[in-house]
Amino acid sequence: MTTAEQPNGLWHRNIKARQSDETSGHVGGHNNVQNEEDLRQWQKHAQKVKEKILEQVHDQLSDLLDKALTESVQPVTQIQKKMPSRSQRMDDGKVFMERPSLLDELFEINHIRTIYHMFIAVLLIFCLSTLAVDYIDQGRLVLEFDLLFFAFGKLGTVTCAWFVMFVYTLLVPYYTLVFWGSLYHSFPSKLGLSLGTGLVLSVVQTCVLGLFPIYVAVHYQLPPASRFIVILEQIRFLMKSYSFMRETAPVIMKNTAKEGESPRFPTFSSYLYFLFCPTLIYRESYPRNTHIRWKYVGITLGMILGCLFYGYFILVRLCVPVFRPETNQPLSKRSMVLAVFNSILPGIMLLLLCFFAFLHCWLNLFGELLCFADRMFYKDWWNSTSFANYYRTWNVVVHDWLYYYGYRDFLWLSNRKFRTAAMLSVFIVSAVVHEYALAIGFGFFYPVMFCLFALFGVMFNFTMNDKRQSPVFNVIMWACLFLGQGVQVCLYCQEWYAQIHCPRTGNSFWELVTPRSWSCSYQR
């Protein structure tokens, strides 16, 4: 009985197991159907939420577009009421704000900094090539830097001349302004006082800041770099003193002191700070940094010294061997064309060096030492597609002075008329000052810079204007810079050696203004 009951019990248990499996299968299938139904319900709900969100976004965008279109179709008179007029914008002076130099920002990008490293590598190659040539020629390693020492000779005389100009610029314009301002509102004839004070100051300025630097450069026969130091400082002191008088005199004329109170004048410390800070526009105060980054000062000073040696190697390796006369060879068209194209590489390298050494390193060095926060000394002139933009962005410091005290004042005197004449006058003044600095610095008159600046520069300024936005015009701009620098380096180097080997035989006017390279036969 027991053996028969076991199979029967197993059969019943198997039947129950199958029934339970079937029951669980039906329940699982029912759950799957329920899950699918829930999923469809969630999808429908999400679709409804999505449609509501899109409707809200669409309504908001429609409102914004309607508002923009409504403002865009407002009458021109209403828009002009909101915006300042051109004359109002011109009456506003330069606004200083805290901002770094463009190259300092670009050097934080590894790709741009690699270009800087490439220039350092070229400097090392120049140094190695000089050592190799000296070893082959003289049998020993020599780095004499004789040309560098010659160019910066007689620094004692330069220092004395600079000190005289500095003391004069610090004391005479300031106390002249104080004297004039203290008498202006109480003097019977304001015009007579202003004209008399201005005339006396102009005569003294002409003697001290006009003739004295020229006398020092010519009488003491200063070498080229030392001459440039004296002349450029002369121009800087003249521009700074003019800006100080131009910015402060109108304020004194407008503000009448109350009874029993003395007129308010600029502080002496603010004027002293202005004489050293890297700007030509006077303000009572400037945006300042909180501290001096001495590491930045050391690196910048090292870059300035590196640029000096860089320029030395460019002249010694690329210019002197080409233009130093060794044979009595007459000047021909072929030799002239070859000399110009051989001068393009050193010319453009000297241009970039002058920009980097002065407009970036030198101005940033003084800006850091004086905590001067506005470091926009230049803009991205290398991206210019027009010469008009290039002139505005190459040297912002000088451009601001020429714009506010040359171009804008000319328009103010002409009642906002003759804009073309104002622009031409600024070009002519700039070209004359550039040529004056080169003539005194080199010791001879050869108006290459004036012709390129005043003639071709003006022509390119009107033909390649801001309407030219194609990258092709950036290529044209760089090609013109290359060729212009080649012409300048070639002609000035030829004239330098012609002045040495064919000196003047007299001091007549035509003897002084006629280039010696036109008649001297010692050319290469």
Coordinates of C-alpha atoms in Angstrom, one line a residue:
M1 CA 0.0 0.0 0.0
T2 CA 2.8 2.3 0.8
T3 CA 4.5 1.6 -2.5
A4 CA 1.3 2.3 -4.4
E5 CA 0.5 5.5 -2.5
Q6 CA 3.9 7.1 -3.2
P7 CA 3.4 7.4 -7.0
N8 CA -0.2 8.6 -6.4
G9 CA 1.0 11.3 -4.0
L10 CA 3.7 12.4 -6.4
W11 CA 1.2 12.7 -9.2
H12 CA -1.0 14.9 -7.1
R13 CA 1.9 17.1 -6.2
N14 CA 3.0 17.5 -9.8
I15 CA -0.6 18.4 -10.8
K16 CA -0.6 21.1 -8.1
A17 CA 2.8 22.4 -9.2
R18 CA 1.6 22.7 -12.8
Q19 CA -1.5 24.5 -11.6
S20 CA 0.5 26.9 -9.5
D21 CA 2.9 27.5 -12.4
E22 CA 0.0 28.2 -14.8
T23 CA -1.5 30.5 -12.2
S24 CA 1.7 32.4 -11.7
G25 CA 2.1 32.7 -15.5
H26 CA -1.3 34.2 -15.8
V27 CA -0.5 36.7 -13.0
G28 CA 2.9 37.6 -14.6
G29 CA 1.3 38.1 -17.9
H30 CA -1.3 40.3 -16.3
N31 CA 1.5 42.3 -14.6
N32 CA 3.3 42.8 -17.9
V33 CA 0.2 44.1 -19.5
Q34 CA -0.3 46.5 -16.6
N35 CA 3.3 47.8 -16.8
E36 CA 2.9 48.4 -20.5
E37 CA -0.3 50.3 -19.8
D38 CA 1.4 52.4 -17.1
L39 CA 4.3 53.2 -19.5
R40 CA 1.8 54.4 -22.2
Q41 CA 0.1 56.6 -19.6
W42 CA 3.5 58.1 -18.6
Q43 CA 4.4 58.7 -22.2
K44 CA 1.1 60.5 -22.8
H45 CA 1.6 62.6 -19.6
A46 CA 5.2 63.5 -20.7
Q47 CA 4.0 64.4 -24.1
K48 CA 1.4 66.7 -22.6
V49 CA 4.0 68.3 -20.3
K50 CA 6.3 68.8 -23.3
E51 CA 3.6 70.5 -25.3
K52 CA 2.8 72.8 -22.4
I53 CA 6.5 73.8 -22.0
L54 CA 6.9 74.4 -25.7
E55 CA 3.7 76.5 -25.7
Q56 CA 5.1 78.6 -22.8
V57 CA 8.5 79.0 -24.5
H58 CA 6.9 79.9 -27.7
D59 CA 4.7 82.5 -26.0
Q60 CA 7.8 84.0 -24.3
L61 CA 9.8 84.1 -27.5
S62 CA 6.9 85.7 -29.3
D63 CA 6.7 88.4 -26.7
L64 CA 10.4 89.0 -26.9
L65 CA 10.4 89.2 -30.7
D66 CA 7.3 91.5 -30.7
K67 CA 9.1 93.8 -28.2
A68 CA 12.3 93.8 -30.3
L69 CA 10.3 94.5 -33.5
T70 CA 8.4 97.2 -31.8
E71 CA 11.6 98.9 -30.7
S72 CA 13.2 98.5 -34.1
V73 CA 10.4 100.3 -35.9
Q74 CA 10.3 103.3 -33.5
P75 CA 10.9 106.7 -35.1
V76 CA 14.5 107.7 -35.6
T77 CA 13.9 110.7 -33.4
Q78 CA 13.0 108.6 -30.4
I79 CA 16.1 106.5 -30.8
Q80 CA 18.2 109.6 -31.1
K81 CA 16.8 110.9 -27.9
K82 CA 18.0 107.7 -26.1
M83 CA 21.5 107.7 -27.8
P84 CA 24.0 110.5 -27.3
S85 CA 24.7 112.6 -30.3
R86 CA 28.0 112.5 -32.1
S87 CA 29.0 115.8 -30.8
Q88 CA 28.2 114.7 -27.2
R89 CA 30.4 111.6 -27.7
M90 CA 33.2 113.7 -29.1
D91 CA 33.0 116.0 -26.1
D92 CA 33.5 113.1 -23.7
G93 CA 37.2 112.5 -23.0
K94 CA 39.1 109.2 -22.8
V95 CA 37.7 106.9 -20.2
F96 CA 40.4 104.8 -18.3
M97 CA 39.4 101.4 -17.0
E98 CA 41.2 98.4 -15.5
R99 CA 42.2 96.1 -18.4
P100 CA 45.3 94.0 -19.2
S101 CA 47.4 94.2 -22.3
L102 CA 46.3 92.1 -25.2
L103 CA 49.5 90.1 -25.5
D104 CA 49.4 89.2 -21.8
E105 CA 46.0 87.6 -22.4
L106 CA 47.1 85.9 -25.6
F107 CA 50.3 84.5 -24.0
E108 CA 48.0 82.5 -21.6
I109 CA 47.1 80.4 -24.7
N110 CA 49.7 77.7 -25.4
H111 CA 49.4 78.0 -29.2
I112 CA 50.2 81.8 -29.0
R113 CA 52.9 81.3 -26.5
T114 CA 54.6 78.8 -28.8
I115 CA 55.1 81.6 -31.4
Y116 CA 56.8 83.6 -28.6
H117 CA 59.1 80.6 -28.0
M118 CA 59.9 80.4 -31.7
F119 CA 61.2 84.0 -31.6
I120 CA 63.4 83.0 -28.6
A121 CA 64.7 80.1 -30.5
V122 CA 65.6 82.4 -33.4
L123 CA 67.5 84.6 -31.0
L124 CA 69.5 81.6 -29.8
I125 CA 70.3 80.7 -33.4
F126 CA 71.5 84.2 -34.0
C127 CA 73.8 84.0 -31.0
L128 CA 75.1 80.6 -32.0
S129 CA 75.8 81.7 -35.6
T130 CA 77.7 84.8 -34.3
L131 CA 79.8 82.6 -32.0
A132 CA 80.5 80.2 -34.9
V133 CA 81.5 83.0 -37.3
D134 CA 83.8 84.6 -34.7
Y135 CA 85.4 81.2 -33.9
I136 CA 86.1 80.6 -37.6
D137 CA 87.4 84.1 -38.3
Q138 CA 89.4 84.7 -35.1
G139 CA 89.9 81.2 -33.7
R140 CA 88.1 82.0 -30.4
L141 CA 84.6 82.6 -29.1
V142 CA 83.8 86.3 -29.0
L143 CA 80.7 88.3 -28.1
E144 CA 81.9 91.8 -28.1
F145 CA 78.6 93.7 -28.7
D146 CA 80.6 96.6 -30.0
L147 CA 77.7 98.0 -32.1
L148 CA 75.5 98.0 -29.0
F149 CA 78.0 99.9 -26.9
F150 CA 78.6 102.4 -29.7
A151 CA 74.8 103.1 -30.1
F152 CA 74.3 103.7 -26.4
G153 CA 77.4 105.7 -25.8
K154 CA 77.7 108.9 -23.7
L155 CA 74.9 108.0 -21.4
G156 CA 76.1 110.5 -18.8
T157 CA 75.4 113.4 -21.1
V158 CA 72.0 111.8 -21.9
T159 CA 71.2 111.5 -18.2
C160 CA 72.0 115.2 -17.6
A161 CA 70.0 116.3 -20.5
W162 CA 67.0 114.2 -19.4
F163 CA 67.2 115.6 -15.9
V164 CA 67.1 119.2 -17.1
M165 CA 64.1 118.4 -19.3
F166 CA 62.3 116.6 -16.5
V167 CA 62.9 119.3 -13.8
Y168 CA 61.7 121.9 -16.2
T169 CA 58.5 119.9 -17.2
L170 CA 57.8 119.2 -13.6
L171 CA 58.0 122.7 -12.3
V172 CA 57.4 125.3 -15.0
P173 CA 54.1 124.2 -16.5
Y174 CA 52.6 123.4 -13.1
Y175 CA 53.4 126.6 -11.4
T176 CA 52.6 128.6 -14.5
L177 CA 49.1 127.1 -14.4
V178 CA 48.9 127.9 -10.7
F179 CA 49.9 131.5 -11.3
W180 CA 47.5 132.0 -14.2
G181 CA 44.6 130.2 -12.4
S182 CA 45.0 132.3 -9.2
L183 CA 44.7 135.5 -11.2
Y184 CA 42.2 134.5 -13.9
H185 CA 38.9 135.2 -12.2
S186 CA 40.1 138.5 -10.6
F187 CA 42.1 139.9 -13.4
P188 CA 40.5 142.8 -15.4
S189 CA 41.5 141.3 -18.8
K190 CA 41.2 137.6 -18.8
L191 CA 42.1 137.4 -22.5
G192 CA 45.2 139.5 -22.0
L193 CA 46.3 137.4 -19.0
S194 CA 45.8 134.2 -21.0
L195 CA 47.6 135.4 -24.1
G196 CA 50.5 136.9 -22.1
T197 CA 51.0 133.8 -20.0
G198 CA 50.6 131.5 -23.0
L199 CA 53.2 133.5 -25.0
V200 CA 55.8 133.5 -22.3
L201 CA 55.3 129.8 -21.6
S202 CA 55.6 129.0 -25.4
V203 CA 58.9 130.9 -25.6
V204 CA 60.3 129.1 -22.6
Q205 CA 59.0 125.8 -23.9
T206 CA 60.7 126.4 -27.3
C207 CA 64.0 127.1 -25.7
V208 CA 64.1 124.4 -23.1
L209 CA 62.1 121.6 -24.6
G210 CA 62.6 122.6 -28.2
L211 CA 66.1 123.8 -28.9
F212 CA 68.0 122.4 -25.9
P213 CA 67.6 118.7 -26.8
I214 CA 68.7 119.4 -30.4
Y215 CA 71.7 121.3 -29.1
V216 CA 72.7 118.5 -26.9
A217 CA 72.3 115.8 -29.6
V218 CA 74.3 117.8 -32.2
H219 CA 76.9 119.6 -30.1
Y220 CA 78.0 116.6 -28.1
Q221 CA 77.7 114.3 -31.2
L222 CA 75.7 111.7 -29.5
P223 CA 75.5 108.2 -31.0
P224 CA 72.1 107.1 -32.6
A225 CA 70.4 105.3 -29.7
S226 CA 71.4 108.1 -27.2
R227 CA 70.0 110.7 -29.6
F228 CA 66.8 108.8 -29.9
I229 CA 66.5 108.7 -26.1
V230 CA 66.9 112.5 -25.9
I231 CA 64.6 113.3 -28.8
L232 CA 61.8 110.8 -27.8
E233 CA 61.9 112.1 -24.2
Q234 CA 61.7 115.7 -25.6
I235 CA 58.6 114.8 -27.6
R236 CA 57.1 112.9 -24.6
F237 CA 57.6 115.9 -22.2
L238 CA 56.0 118.3 -24.8
M239 CA 53.0 116.1 -25.3
K240 CA 52.5 115.5 -21.5
S241 CA 52.9 119.2 -20.6
Y242 CA 50.4 120.1 -23.3
S243 CA 47.9 117.5 -22.1
F244 CA 48.2 118.8 -18.6
M245 CA 47.5 122.4 -19.6
R246 CA 44.8 121.4 -22.0
E247 CA 42.8 119.3 -19.5
T248 CA 43.2 121.6 -16.5
A249 CA 42.8 125.1 -17.9
P250 CA 39.2 124.7 -19.1
V251 CA 38.2 123.4 -15.6
I252 CA 39.7 126.4 -13.9
M253 CA 38.0 128.8 -16.4
K254 CA 34.6 127.2 -15.7
N255 CA 34.8 126.9 -11.9
T256 CA 34.8 130.2 -10.1
A257 CA 36.0 130.0 -6.6
K258 CA 33.7 131.3 -3.8
E259 CA 34.6 134.3 -1.8
G260 CA 37.2 133.6 0.8
E261 CA 38.3 130.4 -0.9
S262 CA 41.3 129.9 -3.1
P263 CA 40.9 128.3 -6.6
R264 CA 41.2 124.5 -6.7
F265 CA 44.2 123.3 -8.7
P266 CA 45.5 119.8 -9.6
T267 CA 47.7 118.3 -6.9
F268 CA 51.4 118.3 -7.5
S269 CA 51.6 114.6 -6.7
S270 CA 49.0 113.8 -9.4
Y271 CA 51.0 115.7 -12.0
L272 CA 54.2 114.0 -10.9
Y273 CA 52.5 110.6 -11.3
F274 CA 51.3 111.6 -14.7
L275 CA 54.8 112.4 -15.9
F276 CA 55.8 108.8 -15.4
C277 CA 52.6 106.8 -16.0
P278 CA 52.2 105.2 -19.5
T279 CA 49.6 107.6 -20.9
L280 CA 49.6 111.0 -22.6
I281 CA 46.1 112.0 -21.4
Y282 CA 46.1 113.8 -18.1
R283 CA 43.6 112.8 -15.3
E284 CA 43.5 113.6 -11.6
S285 CA 43.4 109.9 -10.9
Y286 CA 43.6 106.7 -12.8
P287 CA 42.4 103.1 -12.1
R288 CA 45.1 101.5 -9.9
N289 CA 46.1 98.0 -9.0
T290 CA 46.4 97.0 -5.4
H291 CA 50.0 95.7 -5.5
I292 CA 53.1 95.3 -7.7
R293 CA 53.8 91.9 -9.2
W294 CA 57.6 91.9 -8.9
K295 CA 57.9 88.6 -10.8
Y296 CA 56.1 90.3 -13.7
V297 CA 58.5 93.3 -13.4
G298 CA 61.6 91.0 -13.6
I299 CA 60.3 89.0 -16.5
T300 CA 59.4 92.2 -18.4
L301 CA 62.8 93.8 -17.8
G302 CA 64.4 90.6 -19.0
M303 CA 62.3 90.7 -22.2
I304 CA 63.4 94.3 -22.8
L305 CA 67.1 93.3 -22.6
G306 CA 66.4 90.4 -24.8
C307 CA 64.9 92.7 -27.4
L308 CA 68.0 94.9 -27.3
F309 CA 70.3 91.9 -28.1
Y310 CA 67.8 90.7 -30.7
G311 CA 68.0 94.0 -32.5
Y312 CA 71.8 93.9 -32.3
F313 CA 72.0 90.5 -33.9
I314 CA 69.6 91.5 -36.6
L315 CA 71.7 94.5 -37.6
V316 CA 75.0 92.6 -37.3
R317 CA 74.0 89.4 -39.1
L318 CA 71.4 90.7 -41.7
C319 CA 72.1 94.4 -42.3
V320 CA 75.8 95.3 -41.8
P321 CA 77.1 92.5 -44.2
V322 CA 74.7 93.6 -46.9
F323 CA 75.2 97.4 -46.8
R324 CA 78.8 97.8 -45.5
P325 CA 80.8 99.0 -48.6
E326 CA 83.7 96.9 -49.5
T327 CA 84.0 97.6 -53.2
N328 CA 83.6 100.8 -55.3
Q329 CA 80.5 99.5 -57.0
P330 CA 78.1 102.1 -58.6
L331 CA 74.4 102.0 -57.7
S332 CA 72.2 100.3 -60.3
K333 CA 68.6 99.3 -60.5
R334 CA 69.3 95.6 -60.0
S335 CA 71.4 96.2 -56.9
M336 CA 68.8 98.6 -55.5
V337 CA 65.9 96.1 -56.0
L338 CA 67.9 93.3 -54.5
A339 CA 68.9 95.5 -51.5
V340 CA 65.2 96.3 -50.9
F341 CA 64.1 92.7 -50.9
N342 CA 67.0 91.6 -48.8
S343 CA 66.0 94.3 -46.3
I344 CA 62.4 93.0 -45.9
L345 CA 63.2 90.3 -43.4
P346 CA 65.3 92.5 -41.0
G347 CA 62.9 95.4 -41.5
I348 CA 59.8 93.5 -40.4
M349 CA 61.7 91.8 -37.6
L350 CA 62.8 95.3 -36.3
L351 CA 59.3 96.5 -36.6
L352 CA 57.9 93.7 -34.5
L353 CA 60.8 94.1 -32.0
C354 CA 60.1 97.8 -31.6
F355 CA 56.4 97.1 -31.0
F356 CA 57.1 94.3 -28.5
A357 CA 59.9 96.1 -26.7
F358 CA 58.3 99.5 -26.3
L359 CA 54.5 99.3 -26.7
H360 CA 54.3 96.1 -24.7
C361 CA 57.3 95.5 -22.4
W362 CA 58.4 99.1 -21.7
L363 CA 54.9 100.6 -21.1
N364 CA 53.8 97.5 -19.1
L365 CA 57.0 97.8 -17.0
F366 CA 56.1 101.4 -15.9
G367 CA 52.5 100.5 -15.6
E368 CA 53.3 97.7 -13.2
L369 CA 55.7 99.7 -11.1
L370 CA 53.2 102.6 -10.8
C371 CA 50.2 100.2 -10.4
F372 CA 48.6 101.7 -13.5
A373 CA 45.7 99.4 -14.3
D374 CA 44.7 100.5 -17.8
R375 CA 47.1 98.6 -20.0
M376 CA 45.4 99.0 -23.4
F377 CA 48.5 100.5 -25.1
Y378 CA 47.6 98.8 -28.4
K379 CA 44.9 96.7 -29.9
D380 CA 45.0 93.7 -32.4
W381 CA 46.5 95.7 -35.2
W382 CA 47.8 92.5 -36.8
N383 CA 44.3 91.6 -37.7
S384 CA 43.6 94.9 -39.5
T385 CA 42.1 94.7 -43.0
S386 CA 42.4 98.4 -43.5
F387 CA 45.2 100.9 -42.9
A388 CA 42.7 103.2 -41.1
N389 CA 42.2 100.5 -38.5
Y390 CA 45.9 99.8 -38.4
Y391 CA 46.7 103.5 -37.6
R392 CA 44.1 103.5 -34.8
T393 CA 45.3 100.2 -33.1
W394 CA 49.1 100.2 -33.6
N395 CA 49.9 102.8 -30.9
V396 CA 46.8 103.6 -28.9
V397 CA 48.8 105.9 -26.5
V398 CA 49.8 108.3 -29.3
H399 CA 46.6 107.9 -31.2
D400 CA 44.5 109.0 -28.2
W401 CA 46.6 112.2 -27.9
L402 CA 46.4 112.9 -31.7
Y403 CA 42.6 112.3 -31.7
Y404 CA 41.6 114.3 -28.6
Y405 CA 44.1 117.2 -29.1
G406 CA 44.5 117.2 -32.8
Y407 CA 41.5 115.8 -34.7
R408 CA 38.8 116.6 -32.1
D409 CA 40.0 120.1 -31.4
F410 CA 40.3 120.9 -35.1
L411 CA 36.7 119.9 -35.5
W412 CA 35.7 122.0 -32.5
L413 CA 37.4 125.0 -34.0
S414 CA 35.8 124.5 -37.4
N415 CA 32.3 123.9 -35.9
R416 CA 32.3 120.2 -36.7
K417 CA 33.2 120.8 -40.4
F418 CA 36.2 119.8 -42.6
R419 CA 36.6 116.3 -41.2
T420 CA 38.9 115.4 -44.1
A421 CA 41.1 118.4 -43.5
A422 CA 41.2 117.4 -39.8
M423 CA 42.4 113.9 -40.6
L424 CA 44.9 115.2 -43.1
S425 CA 46.3 117.6 -40.6
V426 CA 46.8 114.9 -38.1
F427 CA 48.6 112.7 -40.6
I428 CA 50.9 115.6 -41.6
V429 CA 51.8 116.4 -38.0
S430 CA 52.5 112.8 -37.2
A431 CA 54.6 112.3 -40.3
V432 CA 56.6 115.5 -39.5
V433 CA 57.3 114.4 -36.0
H434 CA 58.3 110.9 -37.1
E435 CA 60.7 112.4 -39.7
Y436 CA 62.1 114.9 -37.2
A437 CA 62.9 112.1 -34.7
L438 CA 64.6 110.0 -37.4
A439 CA 66.5 113.0 -38.8
I440 CA 67.9 114.0 -35.4
G441 CA 68.5 110.4 -34.4
F442 CA 70.4 109.4 -37.5
G443 CA 72.1 112.7 -37.9
F444 CA 71.0 113.3 -41.5
F445 CA 67.9 114.3 -43.4
Y446 CA 66.4 111.7 -45.7
P447 CA 62.6 112.0 -45.7
V448 CA 61.8 108.3 -46.5
M449 CA 59.5 108.0 -43.5
F450 CA 57.7 111.2 -44.3
C451 CA 57.0 110.2 -47.9
L452 CA 55.8 106.7 -46.9
F453 CA 53.7 108.1 -44.1
A454 CA 52.3 111.4 -45.5
L455 CA 51.9 110.2 -49.1
F456 CA 51.3 106.4 -49.3
G457 CA 49.9 106.3 -45.7
V458 CA 47.2 108.9 -46.6
M459 CA 46.4 107.2 -49.8
F460 CA 46.0 103.8 -48.2
N461 CA 44.0 105.3 -45.4
F462 CA 41.3 106.5 -47.8
T463 CA 41.4 103.6 -50.3
M464 CA 41.8 100.7 -47.8
N465 CA 39.2 102.0 -45.3
D466 CA 37.0 100.2 -42.7
K467 CA 34.7 98.9 -45.4
R468 CA 37.3 96.4 -46.4
Q469 CA 36.6 93.3 -44.3
S470 CA 37.9 90.5 -46.4
P471 CA 40.9 88.5 -45.2
V472 CA 42.5 89.4 -48.6
F473 CA 43.0 93.0 -47.4
N474 CA 44.8 91.7 -44.3
V475 CA 47.3 90.0 -46.6
I476 CA 47.6 93.2 -48.6
M477 CA 48.2 95.2 -45.4
W478 CA 51.0 92.9 -44.3
A479 CA 52.5 92.9 -47.8
C480 CA 52.6 96.7 -47.7
L481 CA 54.2 96.6 -44.3
F482 CA 56.8 94.2 -45.5
L483 CA 57.7 96.2 -48.5
G484 CA 57.6 99.6 -46.6
Q485 CA 60.0 98.3 -43.9
G486 CA 62.3 96.9 -46.6
V487 CA 62.5 100.2 -48.3
Q488 CA 63.2 102.1 -45.1
V489 CA 65.9 99.8 -43.9
C490 CA 67.5 99.7 -47.3
L491 CA 67.6 103.5 -47.9
Y492 CA 68.5 104.4 -44.3
C493 CA 71.4 101.9 -44.2
Q494 CA 72.7 103.1 -47.6
E495 CA 72.5 106.7 -46.4
W496 CA 74.3 105.9 -43.1
Y497 CA 77.3 104.4 -44.9
A498 CA 77.2 107.1 -47.5
Q499 CA 77.5 109.8 -44.8
I500 CA 80.6 108.0 -43.4
H501 CA 82.4 107.5 -46.7
C502 CA 81.3 110.6 -48.5
P503 CA 81.0 113.3 -45.9
R504 CA 79.7 116.7 -46.6
T505 CA 82.1 119.3 -48.0
G506 CA 80.0 122.3 -46.9
N507 CA 77.1 123.5 -44.7
S508 CA 74.8 125.0 -47.3
F509 CA 71.1 124.2 -47.2
W510 CA 71.2 121.9 -50.3
E511 CA 74.2 120.2 -48.9
L512 CA 72.3 119.4 -45.7
V513 CA 69.0 118.2 -47.3
T514 CA 70.5 116.3 -50.3
P515 CA 71.0 112.6 -49.5
R516 CA 74.7 111.5 -49.9
S517 CA 73.7 108.1 -51.2
W518 CA 72.5 109.7 -54.4
S519 CA 76.0 110.8 -55.4
C520 CA 78.3 108.6 -53.3
S521 CA 79.8 105.8 -55.4
Y522 CA 80.6 103.5 -52.4
Q523 CA 77.5 101.2 -52.7
R524 CA 77.0 97.5 -52.7

